[in-house]
Short mmCIF file of C-alpha atoms in Angstrom, two decimals:
data_model
loop_
_atom_site.label_atom_id
_atom_site.label_comp_id
_atom_site.label_asym_id
_atom_site.label_seq_id
_atom_site.Cartn_x
_atom_site.Cartn_y
_atom_site.Cartn_z
CA MET A 735 0.00 0.00 0.00
CA ALA A 736 1.36 3.43 -0.89
CA SER A 737 1.98 5.82 1.97
CA ARG A 738 -0.42 8.30 0.42
CA MET A 739 -3.72 7.32 -1.20
CA ALA A 740 -6.39 9.15 -3.13
CA SER A 741 -8.97 10.90 -1.00
CA GLN A 742 -12.53 9.73 -0.44
CA THR A 743 -15.58 11.95 -0.57
CA TYR A 744 -19.14 11.52 0.62
CA ARG A 745 -22.12 13.88 0.70
CA VAL A 746 -25.00 13.77 3.15
CA SER A 747 -28.19 15.79 3.32
CA ALA A 748 -28.06 16.31 7.09
CA TYR A 749 -31.13 15.46 9.14
CA ASN A 750 -31.87 16.57 12.69
CA THR A 751 -33.12 13.36 14.30
CA SER A 752 -33.67 15.07 17.65
CA LYS A 753 -36.02 17.98 16.90
CA LEU A 754 -38.48 16.64 19.47
CA SER A 755 -35.97 15.32 21.99
CA GLU A 756 -35.62 16.40 25.61
CA ASN A 757 -32.36 18.14 24.64
CA LYS A 758 -33.62 21.49 23.38
CA ILE A 759 -30.27 22.40 21.80
CA HIS A 760 -31.85 20.64 18.83
CA ASP A 761 -34.82 23.03 18.89
CA ASP A 762 -34.43 26.07 16.63
CA ALA A 763 -35.70 28.68 19.10
CA VAL A 764 -33.71 27.40 22.07
CA ALA A 765 -30.52 26.88 20.06
CA ARG A 766 -30.58 30.54 18.99
CA LYS A 767 -30.33 31.56 22.66
CA PHE A 768 -26.94 29.83 22.71
CA GLY A 769 -25.65 31.62 19.63
CA PHE A 770 -26.59 29.10 16.95
CA SER A 771 -28.67 29.81 13.87
CA GLY A 772 -30.95 26.82 14.42
CA GLY A 773 -31.29 23.41 16.03
CA LEU A 774 -28.13 21.32 15.88
CA VAL A 775 -27.90 17.98 14.10
CA PRO A 776 -26.70 15.68 16.91
CA GLY A 777 -22.95 15.18 17.07
CA VAL A 778 -23.46 11.42 17.31
CA ASP A 779 -25.19 11.54 13.92
CA VAL A 780 -22.42 13.64 12.37
CA MET A 781 -20.03 10.99 13.72
CA ALA A 782 -22.19 8.33 12.08
CA TYR A 783 -21.79 10.17 8.77
CA MET A 784 -18.02 10.16 9.32
CA MET A 785 -17.96 6.40 9.89
CA HIS A 786 -19.10 5.81 6.33
CA LEU A 787 -15.60 6.55 5.02
CA PRO A 788 -13.57 4.03 7.08
CA VAL A 789 -16.24 1.35 6.61
CA GLU A 790 -16.12 2.01 2.86
CA ARG A 791 -12.34 1.56 3.01
CA TRP A 792 -11.95 -1.36 5.42
CA GLY A 793 -15.38 -3.00 5.45
CA ARG A 794 -16.31 -5.43 8.20
CA ASP A 795 -12.76 -5.37 9.58
CA PHE A 796 -13.32 -1.79 10.67
CA LEU A 797 -16.61 -2.68 12.33
CA ALA A 798 -14.80 -5.37 14.32
CA ARG A 799 -11.68 -3.48 15.45
CA GLY A 800 -11.55 0.02 13.95
CA LEU A 801 -10.49 3.11 15.85
CA ILE A 802 -12.16 6.46 15.21
CA GLU A 803 -11.98 9.85 16.86
CA ALA A 804 -14.25 12.81 16.10
CA ARG A 805 -14.34 16.40 17.30
CA PHE A 806 -17.20 18.77 16.53
CA VAL A 807 -16.05 22.28 15.72
CA LYS A 808 -19.19 24.00 14.40
CA PRO A 809 -22.79 22.88 14.02
CA VAL A 810 -24.28 21.00 11.10
CA TYR A 811 -27.87 22.12 10.52
CA ASP A 812 -30.95 20.25 9.37
CA GLY A 813 -31.35 20.13 5.60
CA GLU A 814 -27.84 21.42 4.88
CA THR A 815 -25.39 19.36 2.84
CA ALA A 816 -22.51 17.87 4.81
CA GLU A 817 -19.44 17.36 2.62
CA LEU A 818 -17.12 14.68 3.97
CA SER A 819 -13.56 14.12 2.80
CA GLY A 820 -11.08 11.48 3.86
CA THR A 821 -7.36 11.36 3.05
CA MET A 822 -4.98 8.52 3.87
CA SER A 823 -1.55 9.35 5.23
CA GLY A 824 0.33 6.22 6.17
CA ASP A 825 -2.16 4.06 8.04
CA VAL A 826 -4.39 6.90 9.19
CA LEU A 827 -7.50 8.22 7.45
CA SER A 828 -8.01 11.92 8.24
CA ILE A 829 -11.64 13.02 7.99
CA GLU A 830 -13.15 16.47 7.67
CA VAL A 831 -16.80 17.54 7.52
CA HIS A 832 -17.67 20.84 5.86
CA SER A 833 -21.07 22.49 5.64
CA ARG A 834 -22.01 26.00 4.50
CA GLY A 835 -18.36 26.44 3.52
CA GLU A 836 -17.22 25.96 7.14
CA LEU A 837 -15.23 23.21 8.84
CA CYS A 838 -17.73 21.53 11.16
CA ALA A 839 -15.95 18.37 12.35
CA THR A 840 -12.56 16.71 12.20
CA GLY A 841 -11.46 13.19 12.92
CA THR A 842 -9.17 10.29 12.26
CA ALA A 843 -9.73 6.59 11.69
CA SER A 844 -7.41 3.64 11.51
CA LEU A 845 -7.44 -0.15 11.55
CA PRO A 846 -5.32 -1.63 14.35
CA ALA A 847 -3.63 -4.94 13.51
CA SER A 848 -5.47 -6.66 16.35
CA THR A 849 -8.35 -5.99 18.71
CA PRO A 850 -7.25 -4.46 22.02
CA ALA A 851 -8.33 -6.38 25.11
CA PHE A 852 -10.61 -4.76 27.68
CA ALA A 853 -11.83 -6.65 30.75
CA ILE A 854 -15.52 -6.23 31.50
CA ASP A 855 -14.80 -6.58 35.22
CA ASP A 856 -12.69 -3.42 35.09
CA TYR A 857 -15.91 -1.51 34.39
CA ARG A 858 -18.41 -1.57 37.23
CA GLN A 859 -21.98 -2.52 36.43
CA VAL A 860 -24.48 -0.13 37.98
CA ALA A 861 -28.07 0.68 37.12
CA ALA A 862 -29.19 4.03 35.85
CA VAL A 863 -30.70 6.15 38.62
CA ALA A 864 -34.22 5.12 39.63
CA GLU A 865 -35.42 8.73 39.53
CA ARG A 866 -33.69 11.38 37.48
CA ARG A 867 -33.22 14.78 39.10
CA PRO A 868 -32.20 18.11 37.56
CA VAL A 869 -28.48 18.16 36.80
CA SER A 870 -26.35 19.29 39.74
CA ALA A 871 -22.77 19.14 40.98
CA SER A 872 -23.35 15.59 42.24
CA SER A 873 -24.83 14.20 39.00
CA TYR A 874 -21.47 13.52 37.37
CA GLU A 875 -18.87 13.58 40.13
CA VAL A 876 -15.39 12.50 39.02
CA GLY A 877 -14.94 8.80 39.77
CA LYS A 878 -18.67 8.08 39.80
CA TRP A 879 -19.89 5.00 37.93
CA LEU A 880 -22.95 5.38 35.71
CA GLY A 881 -25.15 2.89 33.92
CA THR A 882 -27.79 3.07 31.21
CA ILE A 883 -31.26 1.78 30.51
CA PRO A 884 -30.90 -1.12 28.00
CA ARG A 885 -31.92 -0.26 24.45
CA ASP A 886 -32.02 -2.04 21.13
CA TRP A 887 -32.58 -1.05 17.54
CA ALA A 888 -34.17 -4.13 16.00
CA GLY A 889 -36.19 -4.74 12.84
CA ASP A 890 -37.82 -1.57 11.53
CA ALA A 891 -35.98 0.60 14.08
CA ALA A 892 -32.64 -0.53 12.63
CA LYS A 893 -33.80 0.28 9.10
CA GLU A 894 -35.20 3.67 10.17
CA TYR A 895 -31.91 4.55 11.87
CA LEU A 896 -29.99 3.87 8.65
CA VAL A 897 -32.42 6.13 6.78
CA ASP A 898 -32.13 8.85 9.42
CA ILE A 899 -28.32 8.94 9.16
CA ARG A 900 -28.50 8.67 5.36
CA GLU A 901 -26.37 5.52 5.36
CA THR A 902 -26.02 4.03 1.87
CA ASP A 903 -23.58 1.16 2.53
CA PRO A 904 -25.48 -2.14 2.10
CA ILE A 905 -23.25 -4.04 4.55
CA TYR A 906 -25.51 -3.46 7.56
CA LEU A 907 -28.73 -4.95 6.24
CA ARG A 908 -26.95 -7.49 4.05
CA GLU A 909 -24.98 -8.93 6.98
CA GLY A 910 -27.38 -8.09 9.81
CA LEU A 911 -24.96 -5.72 11.50
CA GLY A 912 -25.66 -2.84 13.84
CA HIS A 913 -24.33 0.54 12.74
CA PRO A 914 -21.46 1.74 14.98
CA GLY A 915 -23.06 5.19 15.14
CA LEU A 916 -25.44 3.72 17.71
CA LEU A 917 -22.59 3.23 20.19
CA PRO A 918 -21.78 6.91 20.83
CA ARG A 919 -25.54 7.42 20.97
CA VAL A 920 -25.55 5.01 23.92
CA MET A 921 -22.80 7.15 25.46
CA ASN A 922 -25.16 10.11 25.28
CA PHE A 923 -27.72 8.04 27.14
CA VAL A 924 -25.22 7.64 30.00
CA LEU A 925 -25.73 11.34 30.61
CA VAL A 926 -29.45 11.47 29.84
CA ASP A 927 -30.40 8.41 31.90
CA ASN A 928 -28.80 9.77 35.07
CA ALA A 929 -29.93 13.40 35.24
CA ILE A 930 -32.46 15.82 33.78
CA LEU A 931 -30.38 18.06 31.56
CA GLY A 932 -31.18 21.37 29.99
CA PRO A 933 -29.79 22.05 26.50
CA TRP A 934 -26.42 20.30 26.17
CA ILE A 935 -23.84 19.56 23.44
CA HIS A 936 -21.81 16.49 22.50
CA VAL A 937 -18.26 17.73 21.82
CA GLY A 938 -16.27 14.66 20.81
CA THR A 939 -15.72 10.91 21.04
CA ARG A 940 -12.79 8.54 20.68
CA MET A 941 -14.05 5.01 20.05
CA GLN A 942 -12.15 1.75 19.73
CA LEU A 943 -14.45 -0.87 18.25
CA LEU A 944 -14.02 -4.32 19.78
CA SER A 945 -16.59 -6.45 18.00
CA ALA A 946 -19.11 -5.99 15.20
CA SER A 947 -22.56 -5.56 16.73
CA GLU A 948 -25.61 -7.26 15.31
CA ILE A 949 -29.01 -5.75 14.56
CA GLY A 950 -31.17 -6.12 17.65
CA ASP A 951 -28.33 -6.40 20.17
CA GLU A 952 -29.34 -4.95 23.55
CA LEU A 953 -26.92 -2.09 24.14
CA THR A 954 -25.76 -0.79 27.52
CA ALA A 955 -22.76 1.12 28.83
CA ARG A 956 -20.64 0.92 31.95
CA ALA A 957 -19.16 4.37 32.37
CA ARG A 958 -16.90 6.18 34.82
CA VAL A 959 -16.79 9.97 35.05
CA THR A 960 -13.18 11.04 34.41
CA GLY A 961 -13.66 14.80 34.09
CA ASN A 962 -16.03 17.50 35.30
CA TYR A 963 -14.83 21.07 34.91
CA ASP A 964 -15.70 24.60 33.88
CA LYS A 965 -14.10 26.12 30.77
CA LYS A 966 -15.08 29.51 29.34
CA GLY A 967 -18.38 29.39 31.16
CA HIS A 968 -19.31 25.92 29.92
CA ARG A 969 -19.54 22.85 32.18
CA PHE A 970 -17.75 19.88 30.59
CA VAL A 971 -18.09 16.21 31.53
CA GLU A 972 -15.82 13.41 30.31
CA LEU A 973 -16.66 9.71 30.40
CA ASP A 974 -14.62 6.51 30.00
CA ALA A 975 -16.78 3.49 29.20
CA LEU A 976 -17.33 0.10 27.70
CA VAL A 977 -20.42 -0.31 25.51
CA LEU A 978 -21.72 -3.88 25.72
CA GLY A 979 -23.91 -6.02 23.54
CA ASN A 980 -26.44 -8.16 25.45
CA GLY A 981 -24.60 -7.47 28.69
CA THR A 982 -21.71 -9.77 27.84
CA THR A 983 -19.89 -8.71 24.65
CA PRO A 984 -17.66 -5.62 24.67
CA LEU A 985 -18.54 -3.75 21.49
CA ALA A 986 -16.51 -0.58 22.00
CA HIS A 987 -14.32 1.33 24.40
CA CYS A 988 -15.37 4.98 24.34
CA TRP A 989 -13.99 8.26 25.63
CA HIS A 990 -16.83 10.76 25.40
CA ILE A 991 -16.92 14.49 26.16
CA ALA A 992 -19.93 16.78 26.37
CA ILE A 993 -20.89 20.26 27.52
CA THR A 994 -23.66 19.45 29.97
CA GLN A 995 -24.36 23.08 30.87
CA PRO A 996 -23.49 25.47 28.02
CA ARG A 997 -23.11 29.20 28.56
CA GLU A 998 -26.17 31.07 27.32
CA GLN A 999 -25.56 34.02 25.01
CA GLU A 1000 -26.44 37.43 26.36
CA ALA A 1001 -29.25 39.13 24.51
CA ALA A 1002 -28.11 41.92 22.20
#
């Protein structure tokens, strides 16, 4: 393989899957209060768009052991075209997402020679809180273990998810595989299942895939809070987690960062 390969491109008509969600950063009117021009397309969905390129390059091998990192720089808005480009340099695929002529997300992907080992027992199993309360200083204390409510995307839900993220690769339905974009979505649920949040923003994820998931797998996460800090008026939370399939199969190791309490823009 040459050290430098031709770039890949991919275009997506972005779709805001969360217009009606509890997170009102995806609502046009609320998002404008935080300085945006409209409701944000979820970062986890932009990351799902980005995953198209390494899966196109490496196929099922990437789904089984690929490594991908994504950072969200500026919003992608509903109905806008997201232009994705990927360029190989050595063994690393560099990915950029542009929309409205602006750089909106950056990332890298690669295919490790083998699957890293992670022990399930190193990640404590806890249930999501029985009753969610408004987010507070104790919701995501550093060192705290957090769990999720089990979820699955089976049958029609799996097909609808592929439509929602505009996925065109036939590998998922042909081979009965779950899309890896669902795994950072589960990481979002770590936050949502354990506190009542106001508008909040997914900032970035680093994800090492450990096994290809199957359509209908019950997905959960075992997460530890590794960061909780204020930066420029925003409250950030960082998570380190294993996402599991059916409670027994490690599907991905994820490092996930979000602004759980963004700074509201002052009215002009």
